[in-house]
Tab-separated table of C-alpha atoms in Angstrom:
chain	number	residue	atom	x	y	z
A	1	UNK	CA	99.265	60.252	108.564
A	2	UNK	CA	100.838	60.898	105.199
A	3	UNK	CA	102.920	59.387	102.443
A	4	UNK	CA	105.695	61.824	101.540
A	5	UNK	CA	107.995	59.657	99.483
A	6	UNK	CA	110.052	60.657	96.491
A	7	UNK	CA	110.379	57.467	94.499
A	8	UNK	CA	113.233	58.767	92.324
A	9	UNK	CA	115.621	59.290	95.229
A	10	UNK	CA	118.081	56.855	96.710
A	11	UNK	CA	117.032	55.546	100.123
A	12	UNK	CA	120.232	57.053	101.537
A	13	UNK	CA	119.296	60.565	100.434
A	14	UNK	CA	116.939	62.888	102.308
A	15	UNK	CA	113.441	63.432	100.986
A	16	UNK	CA	113.469	66.201	98.395
A	17	UNK	CA	116.848	65.512	96.780
A	18	UNK	CA	117.549	63.658	93.527
A	19	UNK	CA	120.883	62.432	92.180
A	20	UNK	CA	121.438	63.245	88.500
A	21	UNK	CA	124.277	62.938	86.001
A	22	UNK	CA	125.695	66.302	84.917
A	23	UNK	CA	128.570	67.513	82.735
A	24	UNK	CA	131.125	70.086	83.824
A	25	UNK	CA	133.956	71.721	81.882
A	26	UNK	CA	136.638	71.026	81.013
A	27	UNK	CA	135.634	67.330	80.865
A	28	UNK	CA	132.323	68.031	79.158
A	29	UNK	CA	132.155	64.586	77.556
A	30	UNK	CA	132.227	62.808	80.902
A	31	UNK	CA	129.303	62.793	83.295
A	32	UNK	CA	129.551	63.149	87.026
A	33	UNK	CA	126.880	62.715	89.719
A	34	UNK	CA	125.314	65.775	91.313
A	35	UNK	CA	122.450	66.497	93.695
A	36	UNK	CA	119.421	68.511	92.596
A	37	UNK	CA	116.536	69.694	94.770
A	38	UNK	CA	113.141	68.245	93.868
A	39	UNK	CA	110.414	70.711	92.965
A	40	UNK	CA	106.872	69.386	92.626
A	41	UNK	CA	103.360	70.861	92.316
A	42	UNK	CA	101.559	70.593	95.633
A	43	UNK	CA	97.804	71.182	95.721
A	44	UNK	CA	96.090	72.080	98.990
A	45	UNK	CA	92.611	70.569	98.835
A	46	UNK	CA	90.106	71.647	101.488
A	47	UNK	CA	87.078	69.404	101.979
A	48	UNK	CA	87.459	68.102	98.443
A	49	UNK	CA	87.940	71.507	96.776
A	50	UNK	CA	91.366	72.436	95.405
A	51	UNK	CA	92.285	75.876	96.726
A	52	UNK	CA	95.867	76.559	95.649
A	53	UNK	CA	98.767	74.886	93.843
A	54	UNK	CA	102.284	75.704	95.015
A	55	UNK	CA	105.663	74.596	93.742
A	56	UNK	CA	107.401	73.087	96.744
A	57	UNK	CA	109.855	70.558	98.100
A	58	UNK	CA	108.086	67.245	98.802
A	59	UNK	CA	108.813	67.188	102.541
A	60	UNK	CA	107.114	68.461	105.693
A	61	UNK	CA	103.949	69.070	103.696
A	62	UNK	CA	101.604	68.628	106.645
A	63	UNK	CA	103.415	71.453	108.439
A	64	UNK	CA	103.213	73.519	105.260
A	65	UNK	CA	99.455	72.974	105.081
A	66	UNK	CA	98.973	74.004	108.711
A	67	UNK	CA	101.207	77.062	108.349
A	68	UNK	CA	99.592	78.148	105.086
A	69	UNK	CA	96.124	77.713	106.546
A	70	UNK	CA	97.057	79.816	109.588
A	71	UNK	CA	98.956	82.524	107.726
A	72	UNK	CA	96.179	82.889	105.148
A	73	UNK	CA	93.468	83.117	107.812
A	74	UNK	CA	91.763	79.907	106.649
A	75	UNK	CA	91.961	78.486	110.166
A	76	UNK	CA	92.407	80.106	113.564
A	77	UNK	CA	94.134	77.154	115.232
A	78	UNK	CA	95.475	73.755	114.159
A	79	UNK	CA	92.482	72.082	115.800
A	80	UNK	CA	90.296	73.517	113.011
A	81	UNK	CA	91.824	70.786	110.828
A	82	UNK	CA	90.149	67.465	111.554
A	83	UNK	CA	92.330	65.276	109.338
A	84	UNK	CA	95.014	65.487	106.677
A	85	UNK	CA	96.591	63.156	104.129
A	86	UNK	CA	99.365	63.687	101.591
A	87	UNK	CA	98.457	61.733	98.482
A	88	UNK	CA	100.548	61.240	95.309
A	89	UNK	CA	98.645	62.150	92.133
A	90	UNK	CA	99.654	61.912	88.495
A	91	UNK	CA	101.277	65.358	88.272
A	92	UNK	CA	102.409	65.953	91.827
A	93	UNK	CA	101.051	65.729	95.365
A	94	UNK	CA	97.779	66.633	97.010
A	95	UNK	CA	97.410	67.586	100.659
A	96	UNK	CA	93.837	66.606	101.404
A	97	UNK	CA	92.612	68.632	104.376
A	98	UNK	CA	89.330	68.177	106.225
A	99	UNK	CA	88.272	71.457	107.831
A	100	UNK	CA	85.641	72.082	110.458
A	101	UNK	CA	82.321	73.092	108.938
A	102	UNK	CA	82.625	76.643	110.264
A	103	UNK	CA	86.056	77.253	108.801
A	104	UNK	CA	85.144	75.647	105.488
A	105	UNK	CA	82.082	77.871	105.155
A	106	UNK	CA	84.314	80.891	105.773
A	107	UNK	CA	86.770	79.682	103.152
A	108	UNK	CA	84.044	79.231	100.570
A	109	UNK	CA	82.756	82.744	101.193
A	110	UNK	CA	86.056	84.354	100.267
A	111	UNK	CA	87.614	81.676	98.088
A	112	UNK	CA	89.848	82.980	95.326
A	113	UNK	CA	91.511	81.218	92.431
A	114	UNK	CA	95.179	81.145	93.420
A	115	UNK	CA	98.135	79.492	91.702
A	116	UNK	CA	101.909	79.675	91.781
A	117	UNK	CA	102.299	82.041	94.713
A	118	UNK	CA	105.938	81.150	95.292
A	119	UNK	CA	106.806	83.936	92.856
A	120	UNK	CA	105.169	87.279	93.497
A	121	UNK	CA	102.730	86.389	96.243
A	122	UNK	CA	99.653	87.916	94.595
A	123	UNK	CA	99.271	85.775	91.461
A	124	UNK	CA	95.668	84.798	90.975
A	125	UNK	CA	93.934	87.471	93.050
A	126	UNK	CA	90.901	88.810	91.256
A	127	UNK	CA	90.944	92.464	92.340
A	128	UNK	CA	93.487	94.908	93.737
A	129	UNK	CA	91.426	95.071	96.917
A	130	UNK	CA	92.135	91.373	97.456
A	131	UNK	CA	95.815	92.131	98.111
A	132	UNK	CA	96.577	92.215	101.810
A	133	UNK	CA	94.550	91.118	104.803
A	134	UNK	CA	93.470	93.008	107.891
A	135	UNK	CA	95.889	92.079	110.659
A	136	UNK	CA	95.317	92.731	114.339
A	137	UNK	CA	98.286	94.844	115.509
A	138	UNK	CA	100.845	92.751	117.350
A	139	UNK	CA	101.555	93.269	121.055
A	140	UNK	CA	104.996	94.260	122.288
A	141	UNK	CA	105.955	91.255	124.399
A	142	UNK	CA	109.275	90.255	122.770
A	143	UNK	CA	112.769	91.705	122.713
A	144	UNK	CA	115.913	90.354	121.094
A	145	UNK	CA	119.548	91.041	121.854
A	146	UNK	CA	121.155	91.612	118.459
A	147	UNK	CA	124.468	90.328	119.778
A	148	UNK	CA	122.924	86.827	119.751
A	149	UNK	CA	121.952	86.951	116.081
A	150	UNK	CA	125.397	85.964	114.776
A	151	UNK	CA	125.147	82.597	116.518
A	152	UNK	CA	121.850	81.881	114.771
A	153	UNK	CA	123.233	82.915	111.387
A	154	UNK	CA	126.170	80.540	111.818
A	155	UNK	CA	123.763	77.617	112.272
A	156	UNK	CA	121.065	78.487	109.726
A	157	UNK	CA	122.458	75.906	107.299
A	158	UNK	CA	121.876	73.209	109.909
A	159	UNK	CA	118.172	73.161	109.011
A	160	UNK	CA	118.910	72.764	105.281
A	161	UNK	CA	119.978	69.179	104.506
A	162	UNK	CA	118.666	69.577	100.940
A	163	UNK	CA	120.340	72.944	100.607
A	164	UNK	CA	123.664	71.599	101.811
A	165	UNK	CA	123.632	69.038	99.003
A	166	UNK	CA	122.076	71.125	96.238
A	167	UNK	CA	122.536	74.813	97.120
A	168	UNK	CA	118.900	75.251	96.083
A	169	UNK	CA	116.665	75.926	99.082
A	170	UNK	CA	115.497	78.734	101.320
A	171	UNK	CA	115.359	78.297	105.074
A	172	UNK	CA	113.137	79.573	107.857
A	173	UNK	CA	114.161	78.990	111.463
A	174	UNK	CA	112.917	79.875	114.922
A	175	UNK	CA	115.579	81.658	116.964
A	176	UNK	CA	115.368	81.606	120.747
A	177	UNK	CA	116.368	84.735	122.712
A	178	UNK	CA	119.698	83.040	123.429
A	179	UNK	CA	120.489	82.876	119.699
A	180	UNK	CA	120.058	79.106	119.579
A	181	UNK	CA	117.929	77.750	116.750
A	182	UNK	CA	115.021	75.748	118.147
A	183	UNK	CA	114.266	74.269	114.735
A	184	UNK	CA	113.622	75.173	111.139
A	185	UNK	CA	112.530	74.078	107.705
A	186	UNK	CA	113.633	74.470	104.110
A	187	UNK	CA	111.970	74.580	100.733
A	188	UNK	CA	112.639	75.616	97.154
A	189	UNK	CA	110.051	78.345	97.810
A	190	UNK	CA	110.775	80.960	100.461
A	191	UNK	CA	107.087	81.442	101.287
A	192	UNK	CA	106.656	77.697	101.663
A	193	UNK	CA	109.677	77.433	103.971
A	194	UNK	CA	108.154	80.107	106.199
A	195	UNK	CA	104.744	78.421	106.179
A	196	UNK	CA	106.389	75.166	107.265
A	197	UNK	CA	108.042	76.972	110.160
A	198	UNK	CA	104.783	78.662	111.163
A	199	UNK	CA	102.984	75.317	111.026
A	200	UNK	CA	105.676	73.752	113.203
A	201	UNK	CA	105.584	76.651	115.667
A	202	UNK	CA	101.823	76.328	116.114
A	203	UNK	CA	102.269	72.838	117.546
A	204	UNK	CA	105.296	73.486	119.731
A	205	UNK	CA	105.577	74.509	123.371
A	206	UNK	CA	105.485	78.029	124.734
A	207	UNK	CA	109.270	78.248	124.318
A	208	UNK	CA	108.704	78.580	120.574
A	209	UNK	CA	106.732	81.771	121.172
A	210	UNK	CA	109.760	83.488	122.694
A	211	UNK	CA	112.237	84.815	120.137
A	212	UNK	CA	112.089	85.582	116.436
A	213	UNK	CA	111.787	84.099	112.964
A	214	UNK	CA	114.855	84.091	110.690
A	215	UNK	CA	114.561	83.608	106.924
A	216	UNK	CA	117.401	83.153	104.453
A	217	UNK	CA	115.678	85.219	101.769
A	218	UNK	CA	114.526	88.770	101.233
A	219	UNK	CA	111.498	90.018	103.164
A	220	UNK	CA	108.549	90.648	100.867
A	221	UNK	CA	105.212	92.014	102.033
A	222	UNK	CA	103.772	88.498	102.072
A	223	UNK	CA	106.545	87.182	104.329
A	224	UNK	CA	105.788	89.974	106.796
A	225	UNK	CA	102.046	89.402	106.522
A	226	UNK	CA	102.340	85.652	107.072
A	227	UNK	CA	104.541	86.140	110.125
A	228	UNK	CA	102.227	88.755	111.627
A	229	UNK	CA	99.122	86.643	111.004
A	230	UNK	CA	100.733	83.935	113.161
A	231	UNK	CA	101.733	86.262	115.984
A	232	UNK	CA	105.455	86.578	115.172
A	233	UNK	CA	106.682	89.911	116.518
A	234	UNK	CA	110.241	89.923	115.119
A	235	UNK	CA	111.315	88.844	111.626
A	236	UNK	CA	114.985	88.676	110.618
A	237	UNK	CA	115.829	88.388	106.912
A	238	UNK	CA	119.259	87.656	105.485
A	239	UNK	CA	118.527	89.840	102.463
A	240	UNK	CA	116.687	93.116	101.921
A	241	UNK	CA	113.103	94.188	102.563
A	242	UNK	CA	110.715	95.708	100.043
A	243	UNK	CA	108.891	98.993	100.588
A	244	UNK	CA	105.536	97.250	100.950
A	245	UNK	CA	107.034	94.848	103.481
A	246	UNK	CA	108.186	97.820	105.555
A	247	UNK	CA	104.765	99.468	105.294
A	248	UNK	CA	102.950	96.316	106.415
A	249	UNK	CA	105.434	95.724	109.251
A	250	UNK	CA	105.024	99.299	110.472
A	251	UNK	CA	101.246	99.056	110.378
A	252	UNK	CA	100.968	95.723	112.200
A	253	UNK	CA	103.680	96.446	114.825
A	254	UNK	CA	106.151	93.846	113.536
A	255	UNK	CA	109.871	94.467	114.005
A	256	UNK	CA	111.457	93.900	110.599
A	257	UNK	CA	115.225	93.509	110.320
A	258	UNK	CA	117.002	92.954	107.013
A	259	UNK	CA	120.541	92.469	105.688
A	260	UNK	CA	121.265	90.173	108.626
A	261	UNK	CA	124.891	89.181	108.313
A	262	UNK	CA	127.567	88.630	110.986
A	263	UNK	CA	128.015	91.945	112.744
A	264	UNK	CA	125.477	93.694	110.533
A	265	UNK	CA	121.727	94.343	110.446
A	266	UNK	CA	119.274	96.988	109.250
A	267	UNK	CA	116.245	97.597	111.479
A	268	UNK	CA	113.358	98.913	109.370
A	269	UNK	CA	110.516	99.086	111.886
A	270	UNK	CA	109.781	99.114	115.617
A	271	UNK	CA	113.379	99.134	116.808
A	272	UNK	CA	112.265	99.234	120.460
A	273	UNK	CA	112.259	95.443	120.484
A	274	UNK	CA	115.961	95.278	119.558
A	275	UNK	CA	118.600	95.366	122.285
A	276	UNK	CA	122.305	95.957	121.700
A	277	UNK	CA	124.733	95.432	124.590
A	278	UNK	CA	127.701	97.742	124.232
């Protein structure tokens, strides 16, 4: 369906990684090869209208488009997208998305000029009232045994082939109740990595709806909001949470857990979903 090639990479390297010559002390006059993560502008174009430009890794962009569309409330289900193509353009890549007429009319009614949301998450909104979206409170159908989290943390790097070579990506993975990672995605942008995971989850079996999301970054309000918009009840973050993230998680019934390290975790909201076997 798409053409997601990075012409500057060697055919033996994964999509999204580039080999460059670098210089390292003490032999500063001699170059040595190193791997650098690709970062490209990616425009999401709905029915011919460019909606947002994100800086992203040039891989899994169809999943990113689905996840972004779901987490931003542009679509209600993947079937609202009739077709999709990833097309190289002069300055980056375009994901050309054909929406159903009903969803496109809804998008046009509330369309905002957005750009560069990998940074703060609110760049480009026109008014303060545009920040945040009404989210239907989540049900309480999931629990997670915290003793299984260490296993997932040990394998989070498995979903980061670019990160393993470059040390330059964030990861988002789906963790089954057993602690096994069902799958995950990476990107130079933490929001984009999560959108890719949410897009993947929307097309997977019911097994992917049991468990929790795990992200390698901090938990900002937008990470919480995106997860909640897609029905994720539990979000684990390797780093800290912000105050607004905690407020949004509390309000929408999401269990937010930060500082997830082996043998350690901080539960910010709705701890009733977390089980600890003594």
